Amino acid sequence: MAKILVVDDETDLELLIKQKFRRKIREKVYDFVFANNGVEALSALKEHPDIDIILSDINMPEMDGLTLLTKLPEASPFTKAVMVSAYGDMENIRTAMNRGAYDFICKPVNFDDLEVTMEKTVQHVNQLRQTIEAIRENNILRMYVDENVLSFMTHREFENSLLSNESIEASVMFVDICGFTAITENVPANTVVELVNRYFDLIVKEIIAQSGQVDKFIGDAVMAIFRGEYHLDRAIEAALSVRDQLKNAEEISYGDKKFKAAVSIGINSGEMISGNIGSASLKRLDYTVIGDAVNVAQRLQSAARAGQIVISEKVYRQVNESFKCNEVGEVVLKNKSAPVMIYEVLE
């Protein structure tokens, strides 16, 4: 239902409007509000902030229609005004349009023409509001979706290849905040969320600093992807920085206990499938990577103790000249038939 404010000091206009549009009023297509001049119109806008359009005369006492136009951007920025006046000379039309009027109708009013103009104006206002809402939603979306994904979504071919994928060489890192689950039993939920978000912010900054992409947050863990040149080196550099940042984080007291944040990190590198994973029917997709290399990275993190950055033997051979590493020993990873040798990155 479109809400329309009629501003005119002619006392019989209200009755005429109600008669001409009685069916549309009854069917709840239009809802009319009436004011006698610009001052009353501004009061009506405060009382009815959902007014879509204004039909305003020019010559009125206290505040004329042209002055009202200058007040509208501040009073109701999305509302559009159509001037309905007997003063239809070019000077008044030009003044009205320059002050923001959407259209101009001359009296005596042709009500068929008026209704077409009203429909056109309401449609314009709705489109304007939808655009503003889309911008607001887009700004919210940017808080939930990685910038790389948003950039990919702007490509022309994105919508036509939603479920396509590609094989890439990349590095994956899983970072888990150790022991954090235990404090959730003794700390209020809002405090838990505040703390985990604080730690996530420290972790994410180091990932971004190494041109990594935050793939997702999984409970109190972060999954990140590193692509491009030296992706493995950058992943390890990010992991070392994350560990250092958490070492310097403040100790938290809850009840008679204390919590010192630490992270366990697993890193793996290799071939993986990158693309939109999910259901097109449900319209729920996740732009991510999958594959054995990703699974191994997650299991390496599970094998890591607090403060450890664990890598596979294959990764160790690639980076042992650039980073100081230490052999941890053989461990059995989930869904792996044979034990694997793992290493920790020291510095």
Short mmCIF file of C-alpha atoms in Angstrom, two decimals:
data_model
loop_
_atom_site.label_atom_id
_atom_site.label_comp_id
_atom_site.label_asym_id
_atom_site.label_seq_id
_atom_site.Cartn_x
_atom_site.Cartn_y
_atom_site.Cartn_z
CA MET A 1 0.00 0.00 0.00
CA ALA A 2 1.36 3.38 -1.03
CA LYS A 3 1.00 6.20 1.49
CA ILE A 4 0.40 9.61 -0.08
CA LEU A 5 0.44 13.01 1.59
CA VAL A 6 -1.81 15.60 -0.08
CA VAL A 7 -0.85 19.19 0.79
CA ASP A 8 -3.39 21.82 -0.32
CA ASP A 9 -5.41 24.56 1.36
CA GLU A 10 -8.49 23.93 -0.84
CA THR A 11 -10.99 22.40 1.61
CA ASP A 12 -12.93 20.45 -1.02
CA LEU A 13 -9.82 18.69 -2.42
CA GLU A 14 -9.74 16.10 0.36
CA LEU A 15 -13.31 15.04 -0.39
CA LEU A 16 -12.62 14.97 -4.12
CA ILE A 17 -9.53 12.77 -3.66
CA LYS A 18 -11.42 10.34 -1.45
CA GLN A 19 -14.23 10.11 -4.02
CA LYS A 20 -11.98 9.65 -7.05
CA PHE A 21 -9.80 6.99 -5.39
CA ARG A 22 -12.41 5.35 -3.15
CA ARG A 23 -11.98 1.92 -4.71
CA LYS A 24 -8.18 2.04 -4.45
CA ILE A 25 -8.52 3.20 -0.83
CA ARG A 26 -10.94 0.39 -0.06
CA GLU A 27 -8.62 -2.16 -1.70
CA LYS A 28 -5.71 -0.74 0.32
CA VAL A 29 -3.77 0.28 -2.76
CA TYR A 30 -3.55 3.89 -1.53
CA ASP A 31 -3.61 5.44 1.92
CA PHE A 32 -4.03 9.23 1.94
CA VAL A 33 -2.92 11.74 4.59
CA PHE A 34 -3.95 15.39 4.29
CA ALA A 35 -2.36 18.71 5.27
CA ASN A 36 -3.37 22.35 4.59
CA ASN A 37 0.12 23.83 4.10
CA GLY A 38 3.85 23.15 4.26
CA VAL A 39 4.06 23.48 8.03
CA GLU A 40 1.35 20.87 8.57
CA ALA A 41 3.02 18.70 5.91
CA LEU A 42 6.30 18.62 7.86
CA SER A 43 4.40 17.60 11.00
CA ALA A 44 2.62 14.87 9.04
CA LEU A 45 5.97 13.54 7.80
CA LYS A 46 7.17 13.19 11.38
CA GLU A 47 3.98 11.38 12.33
CA HIS A 48 4.02 9.17 9.20
CA PRO A 49 7.66 8.43 8.29
CA ASP A 50 6.50 5.81 5.76
CA ILE A 51 4.95 8.37 3.38
CA ASP A 52 6.00 7.55 -0.18
CA ILE A 53 4.98 10.61 -2.18
CA ILE A 54 3.64 14.11 -1.65
CA LEU A 55 1.08 15.83 -3.88
CA SER A 56 1.57 19.51 -3.09
CA ASP A 57 0.07 22.80 -4.23
CA ILE A 58 2.37 25.82 -4.58
CA ASN A 59 0.33 28.76 -3.27
CA MET A 60 -0.54 28.06 0.41
CA PRO A 61 -0.50 30.06 3.67
CA GLU A 62 2.29 29.76 6.29
CA MET A 63 4.58 27.73 4.02
CA ASP A 64 4.16 27.42 0.25
CA GLY A 65 4.91 24.30 -1.78
CA LEU A 66 8.21 25.54 -3.23
CA THR A 67 9.56 26.21 0.27
CA LEU A 68 8.33 22.78 1.36
CA LEU A 69 10.44 21.25 -1.40
CA THR A 70 13.60 22.70 0.16
CA LYS A 71 12.73 21.08 3.52
CA LEU A 72 12.05 17.58 2.17
CA PRO A 73 15.64 16.24 1.86
CA GLU A 74 16.13 16.66 5.59
CA ALA A 75 12.59 15.80 6.69
CA SER A 76 12.10 12.69 4.54
CA PRO A 77 14.94 11.97 2.10
CA PHE A 78 13.21 9.06 0.29
CA THR A 79 9.87 10.84 -0.22
CA LYS A 80 9.27 12.30 -3.69
CA ALA A 81 7.03 15.31 -4.38
CA VAL A 82 4.71 15.92 -7.30
CA MET A 83 3.57 19.53 -7.58
CA VAL A 84 -0.14 19.96 -8.39
CA SER A 85 -0.79 23.64 -9.04
CA ALA A 86 -2.63 26.15 -11.18
CA TYR A 87 0.65 28.11 -11.36
CA GLY A 88 1.92 26.06 -14.27
CA ASP A 89 4.09 28.70 -15.90
CA MET A 90 7.62 27.73 -16.94
CA GLU A 91 9.26 29.70 -14.13
CA ASN A 92 7.35 27.82 -11.41
CA ILE A 93 7.89 24.48 -13.14
CA ARG A 94 11.63 25.11 -13.45
CA THR A 95 11.88 26.28 -9.83
CA ALA A 96 9.98 23.23 -8.60
CA MET A 97 12.12 20.79 -10.59
CA ASN A 98 15.37 22.48 -9.52
CA ARG A 99 14.26 22.14 -5.89
CA GLY A 100 13.75 18.42 -6.26
CA ALA A 101 10.16 17.92 -7.46
CA TYR A 102 9.74 14.59 -9.23
CA ASP A 103 6.95 15.80 -11.54
CA PHE A 104 4.51 18.68 -12.11
CA ILE A 105 0.76 18.52 -12.85
CA CYS A 106 -1.29 21.57 -13.72
CA LYS A 107 -4.75 22.32 -12.35
CA PRO A 108 -7.53 21.68 -13.14
CA VAL A 109 -6.44 18.12 -12.41
CA ASN A 110 -6.90 15.32 -14.89
CA PHE A 111 -7.29 12.45 -12.40
CA ASP A 112 -6.38 9.77 -14.92
CA ASP A 113 -3.10 11.56 -15.58
CA LEU A 114 -2.64 12.08 -11.82
CA GLU A 115 -3.03 8.36 -11.12
CA VAL A 116 -0.49 7.43 -13.79
CA THR A 117 1.93 9.95 -12.29
CA MET A 118 1.32 8.62 -8.78
CA GLU A 119 1.99 5.03 -9.90
CA LYS A 120 5.19 6.08 -11.66
CA THR A 121 6.38 8.06 -8.63
CA VAL A 122 5.59 5.26 -6.15
CA GLN A 123 7.49 2.81 -8.36
CA HIS A 124 10.50 5.17 -8.38
CA VAL A 125 10.40 5.50 -4.58
CA ASN A 126 10.20 1.73 -4.17
CA GLN A 127 13.18 1.25 -6.48
CA LEU A 128 15.12 3.86 -4.52
CA ARG A 129 14.36 2.15 -1.22
CA GLN A 130 15.29 -1.25 -2.67
CA THR A 131 18.61 0.18 -3.84
CA ILE A 132 19.37 1.60 -0.39
CA GLU A 133 18.40 -1.72 1.20
CA ALA A 134 20.64 -3.59 -1.25
CA ILE A 135 23.56 -1.33 -0.31
CA ARG A 136 22.88 -1.94 3.37
CA GLU A 137 22.68 -5.70 2.82
CA ASN A 138 25.86 -5.59 0.75
CA ASN A 139 27.68 -3.83 3.59
CA ILE A 140 26.45 -6.52 5.97
CA LEU A 141 27.49 -9.23 3.49
CA ARG A 142 31.02 -7.83 3.47
CA MET A 143 31.25 -8.67 7.19
CA TYR A 144 30.42 -12.32 6.46
CA VAL A 145 32.21 -12.98 3.18
CA ASP A 146 35.90 -12.76 2.37
CA GLU A 147 36.91 -9.88 0.07
CA ASN A 148 38.36 -12.34 -2.46
CA VAL A 149 35.00 -14.07 -2.73
CA LEU A 150 33.20 -10.75 -3.25
CA SER A 151 35.66 -9.84 -6.01
CA PHE A 152 35.06 -13.22 -7.66
CA MET A 153 31.29 -12.72 -7.45
CA THR A 154 31.52 -9.53 -9.56
CA HIS A 155 32.90 -11.44 -12.55
CA ARG A 156 30.50 -11.77 -15.46
CA GLU A 157 30.93 -15.54 -15.65
CA PHE A 158 30.26 -16.12 -11.94
CA GLU A 159 26.49 -16.68 -12.15
CA ASN A 160 26.76 -18.91 -15.22
CA SER A 161 29.30 -21.20 -13.55
CA LEU A 162 28.09 -21.42 -9.97
CA LEU A 163 28.94 -25.09 -9.57
CA SER A 164 32.12 -25.11 -11.65
CA ASN A 165 35.46 -25.75 -9.98
CA GLU A 166 39.18 -25.80 -10.64
CA SER A 167 42.20 -27.67 -9.41
CA ILE A 168 44.75 -25.42 -7.71
CA GLU A 169 48.03 -25.63 -5.81
CA ALA A 170 47.62 -23.91 -2.46
CA SER A 171 48.31 -24.13 1.26
CA VAL A 172 45.69 -24.57 3.96
CA MET A 173 46.01 -23.63 7.61
CA PHE A 174 43.75 -24.57 10.52
CA VAL A 175 44.11 -22.56 13.73
CA ASP A 176 42.37 -23.71 16.90
CA ILE A 177 42.18 -21.76 20.17
CA CYS A 178 43.24 -24.40 22.69
CA GLY A 179 41.20 -25.04 25.79
CA PHE A 180 38.64 -22.43 24.94
CA THR A 181 35.73 -24.86 25.07
CA ALA A 182 36.37 -25.47 28.79
CA ILE A 183 35.73 -21.87 29.83
CA THR A 184 32.34 -21.81 28.09
CA GLU A 185 30.95 -23.85 31.00
CA ASN A 186 31.77 -21.12 33.50
CA VAL A 187 31.52 -17.87 31.53
CA PRO A 188 28.32 -16.15 30.27
CA ALA A 189 27.59 -16.73 26.59
CA ASN A 190 27.96 -13.06 25.60
CA THR A 191 31.39 -12.94 27.27
CA VAL A 192 32.45 -16.10 25.41
CA VAL A 193 31.44 -14.57 22.07
CA GLU A 194 33.25 -11.33 22.89
CA LEU A 195 36.45 -13.22 23.80
CA VAL A 196 36.48 -15.54 20.81
CA ASN A 197 35.84 -12.60 18.46
CA ARG A 198 38.76 -10.74 20.05
CA TYR A 199 41.07 -13.70 19.44
CA PHE A 200 39.72 -14.21 15.92
CA ASP A 201 40.51 -10.58 15.14
CA LEU A 202 44.15 -11.09 16.14
CA ILE A 203 44.37 -14.27 14.06
CA VAL A 204 42.67 -12.82 10.99
CA LYS A 205 44.93 -9.74 10.88
CA GLU A 206 48.01 -11.95 10.59
CA ILE A 207 46.38 -14.08 7.88
CA ILE A 208 45.46 -11.01 5.84
CA ALA A 209 48.93 -9.54 6.33
CA GLN A 210 50.28 -12.57 4.43
CA SER A 211 47.61 -12.25 1.69
CA GLY A 212 45.70 -15.24 3.00
CA GLN A 213 41.97 -15.78 2.61
CA VAL A 214 39.85 -16.59 5.66
CA ASP A 215 37.74 -19.47 4.39
CA LYS A 216 35.53 -19.99 7.44
CA PHE A 217 35.21 -19.93 11.21
CA ILE A 218 34.51 -23.35 12.72
CA GLY A 219 33.53 -22.99 16.37
CA ASP A 220 36.70 -21.65 17.98
CA ALA A 221 38.88 -22.48 14.96
CA VAL A 222 39.80 -20.65 11.74
CA MET A 223 40.43 -22.15 8.31
CA ALA A 224 42.58 -20.08 5.94
CA ILE A 225 43.77 -20.57 2.37
CA PHE A 226 46.95 -19.20 0.80
CA ARG A 227 47.23 -19.07 -2.98
CA GLY A 228 49.71 -17.70 -5.47
CA GLU A 229 53.47 -17.29 -5.21
CA TYR A 230 55.20 -18.63 -2.08
CA HIS A 231 51.83 -19.66 -0.66
CA LEU A 232 53.41 -22.20 1.70
CA ASP A 233 55.99 -19.76 3.05
CA ARG A 234 53.30 -17.16 3.60
CA ALA A 235 51.09 -19.65 5.44
CA ILE A 236 53.91 -20.54 7.83
CA GLU A 237 54.83 -16.88 8.34
CA ALA A 238 51.20 -16.18 9.23
CA ALA A 239 51.15 -19.12 11.66
CA LEU A 240 54.30 -17.90 13.43
CA SER A 241 52.81 -14.40 13.75
CA VAL A 242 49.52 -15.78 15.07
CA ARG A 243 51.35 -17.81 17.70
CA ASP A 244 53.37 -14.76 18.78
CA GLN A 245 50.26 -12.59 18.99
CA LEU A 246 48.46 -15.11 21.20
CA LYS A 247 51.52 -15.42 23.44
CA ASN A 248 51.30 -11.69 24.12
CA ALA A 249 47.53 -11.73 24.71
CA GLU A 250 46.32 -10.93 28.22
CA GLU A 251 45.52 -13.69 30.68
CA ILE A 252 41.79 -14.00 31.40
CA SER A 253 40.35 -14.68 34.86
CA TYR A 254 37.03 -16.46 35.29
CA GLY A 255 35.93 -17.51 38.77
CA ASP A 256 38.96 -18.86 40.58
CA LYS A 257 40.62 -19.97 37.34
CA LYS A 258 42.74 -18.27 34.71
CA PHE A 259 42.89 -18.77 30.95
CA LYS A 260 45.94 -18.01 28.82
CA ALA A 261 45.18 -18.17 25.11
CA ALA A 262 47.26 -20.48 22.95
CA VAL A 263 46.77 -21.96 19.52
CA SER A 264 47.40 -25.29 17.86
CA ILE A 265 48.02 -25.00 14.12
CA GLY A 266 48.10 -27.48 11.28
CA ILE A 267 49.42 -26.57 7.82
CA ASN A 268 49.45 -28.61 4.64
CA SER A 269 50.08 -27.83 1.00
CA GLY A 270 49.23 -29.47 -2.29
CA GLU A 271 46.60 -29.90 -4.98
CA MET A 272 42.99 -29.19 -4.00
CA ILE A 273 39.66 -28.42 -5.66
CA SER A 274 38.49 -24.82 -5.42
CA GLY A 275 34.92 -23.75 -6.16
CA ASN A 276 31.38 -23.30 -4.93
CA ILE A 277 30.36 -26.25 -2.80
CA GLY A 278 26.72 -26.63 -1.80
CA SER A 279 23.22 -26.77 -3.23
CA ALA A 280 22.03 -24.56 -6.08
CA SER A 281 18.43 -25.61 -5.29
CA LEU A 282 18.74 -24.40 -1.71
CA LYS A 283 20.70 -21.35 -2.92
CA ARG A 284 23.32 -22.01 -0.26
CA LEU A 285 26.88 -22.22 -1.56
CA ASP A 286 30.26 -22.05 0.12
CA TYR A 287 33.23 -20.82 -1.91
CA THR A 288 35.93 -23.08 -0.47
CA VAL A 289 38.54 -25.75 -1.13
CA ILE A 290 38.23 -29.49 -0.64
CA GLY A 291 40.51 -32.48 -1.07
CA ASP A 292 42.93 -34.74 0.76
CA ALA A 293 45.42 -31.93 1.31
CA VAL A 294 42.73 -29.97 3.16
CA ASN A 295 41.71 -32.96 5.26
CA VAL A 296 45.31 -33.64 6.25
CA ALA A 297 45.78 -30.01 7.34
CA GLN A 298 42.81 -30.30 9.69
CA ARG A 299 44.10 -33.58 11.14
CA LEU A 300 47.57 -32.12 11.61
CA GLN A 301 45.96 -29.37 13.67
CA SER A 302 44.16 -32.01 15.75
CA ALA A 303 47.52 -33.67 16.41
CA ALA A 304 49.18 -30.40 17.45
CA ARG A 305 49.52 -29.41 21.10
CA ALA A 306 49.05 -25.89 22.40
CA GLY A 307 51.68 -23.62 20.88
CA GLN A 308 52.64 -26.07 18.13
CA ILE A 309 52.64 -25.46 14.39
CA VAL A 310 52.53 -28.94 12.85
CA ILE A 311 53.36 -29.79 9.23
CA SER A 312 53.64 -33.00 7.24
CA GLU A 313 56.89 -34.57 6.10
CA LYS A 314 56.23 -33.47 2.53
CA VAL A 315 55.85 -29.86 3.64
CA TYR A 316 58.94 -30.16 5.88
CA ARG A 317 61.08 -31.11 2.87
CA GLN A 318 59.89 -27.99 1.06
CA VAL A 319 60.57 -25.50 3.84
CA ASN A 320 63.34 -26.92 6.06
CA GLU A 321 65.89 -24.57 4.52
CA SER A 322 63.76 -21.49 5.23
CA PHE A 323 62.30 -22.34 8.65
CA LYS A 324 63.72 -24.02 11.74
CA CYS A 325 61.74 -27.21 12.32
CA ASN A 326 61.85 -30.10 14.75
CA GLU A 327 60.80 -33.70 14.26
CA VAL A 328 57.82 -34.64 16.44
CA GLY A 329 57.49 -38.30 15.49
CA GLU A 330 55.01 -40.62 13.86
CA VAL A 331 51.30 -40.22 14.54
CA VAL A 332 48.19 -41.92 13.26
CA LEU A 333 45.90 -39.48 11.52
CA LYS A 334 42.20 -40.15 11.13
CA ASN A 335 41.34 -42.20 8.02
CA LYS A 336 45.03 -42.80 7.26
CA SER A 337 46.03 -46.47 7.19
CA ALA A 338 49.68 -45.94 8.10
CA PRO A 339 51.35 -43.66 10.66
CA VAL A 340 52.82 -40.44 9.26
CA MET A 341 55.85 -38.46 10.36
CA ILE A 342 55.06 -34.93 11.50
CA TYR A 343 57.23 -31.90 12.27
CA GLU A 344 56.72 -28.68 14.17
CA VAL A 345 57.85 -25.27 12.97
CA LEU A 346 59.89 -23.48 15.65
CA GLU A 347 60.87 -20.25 13.96
#
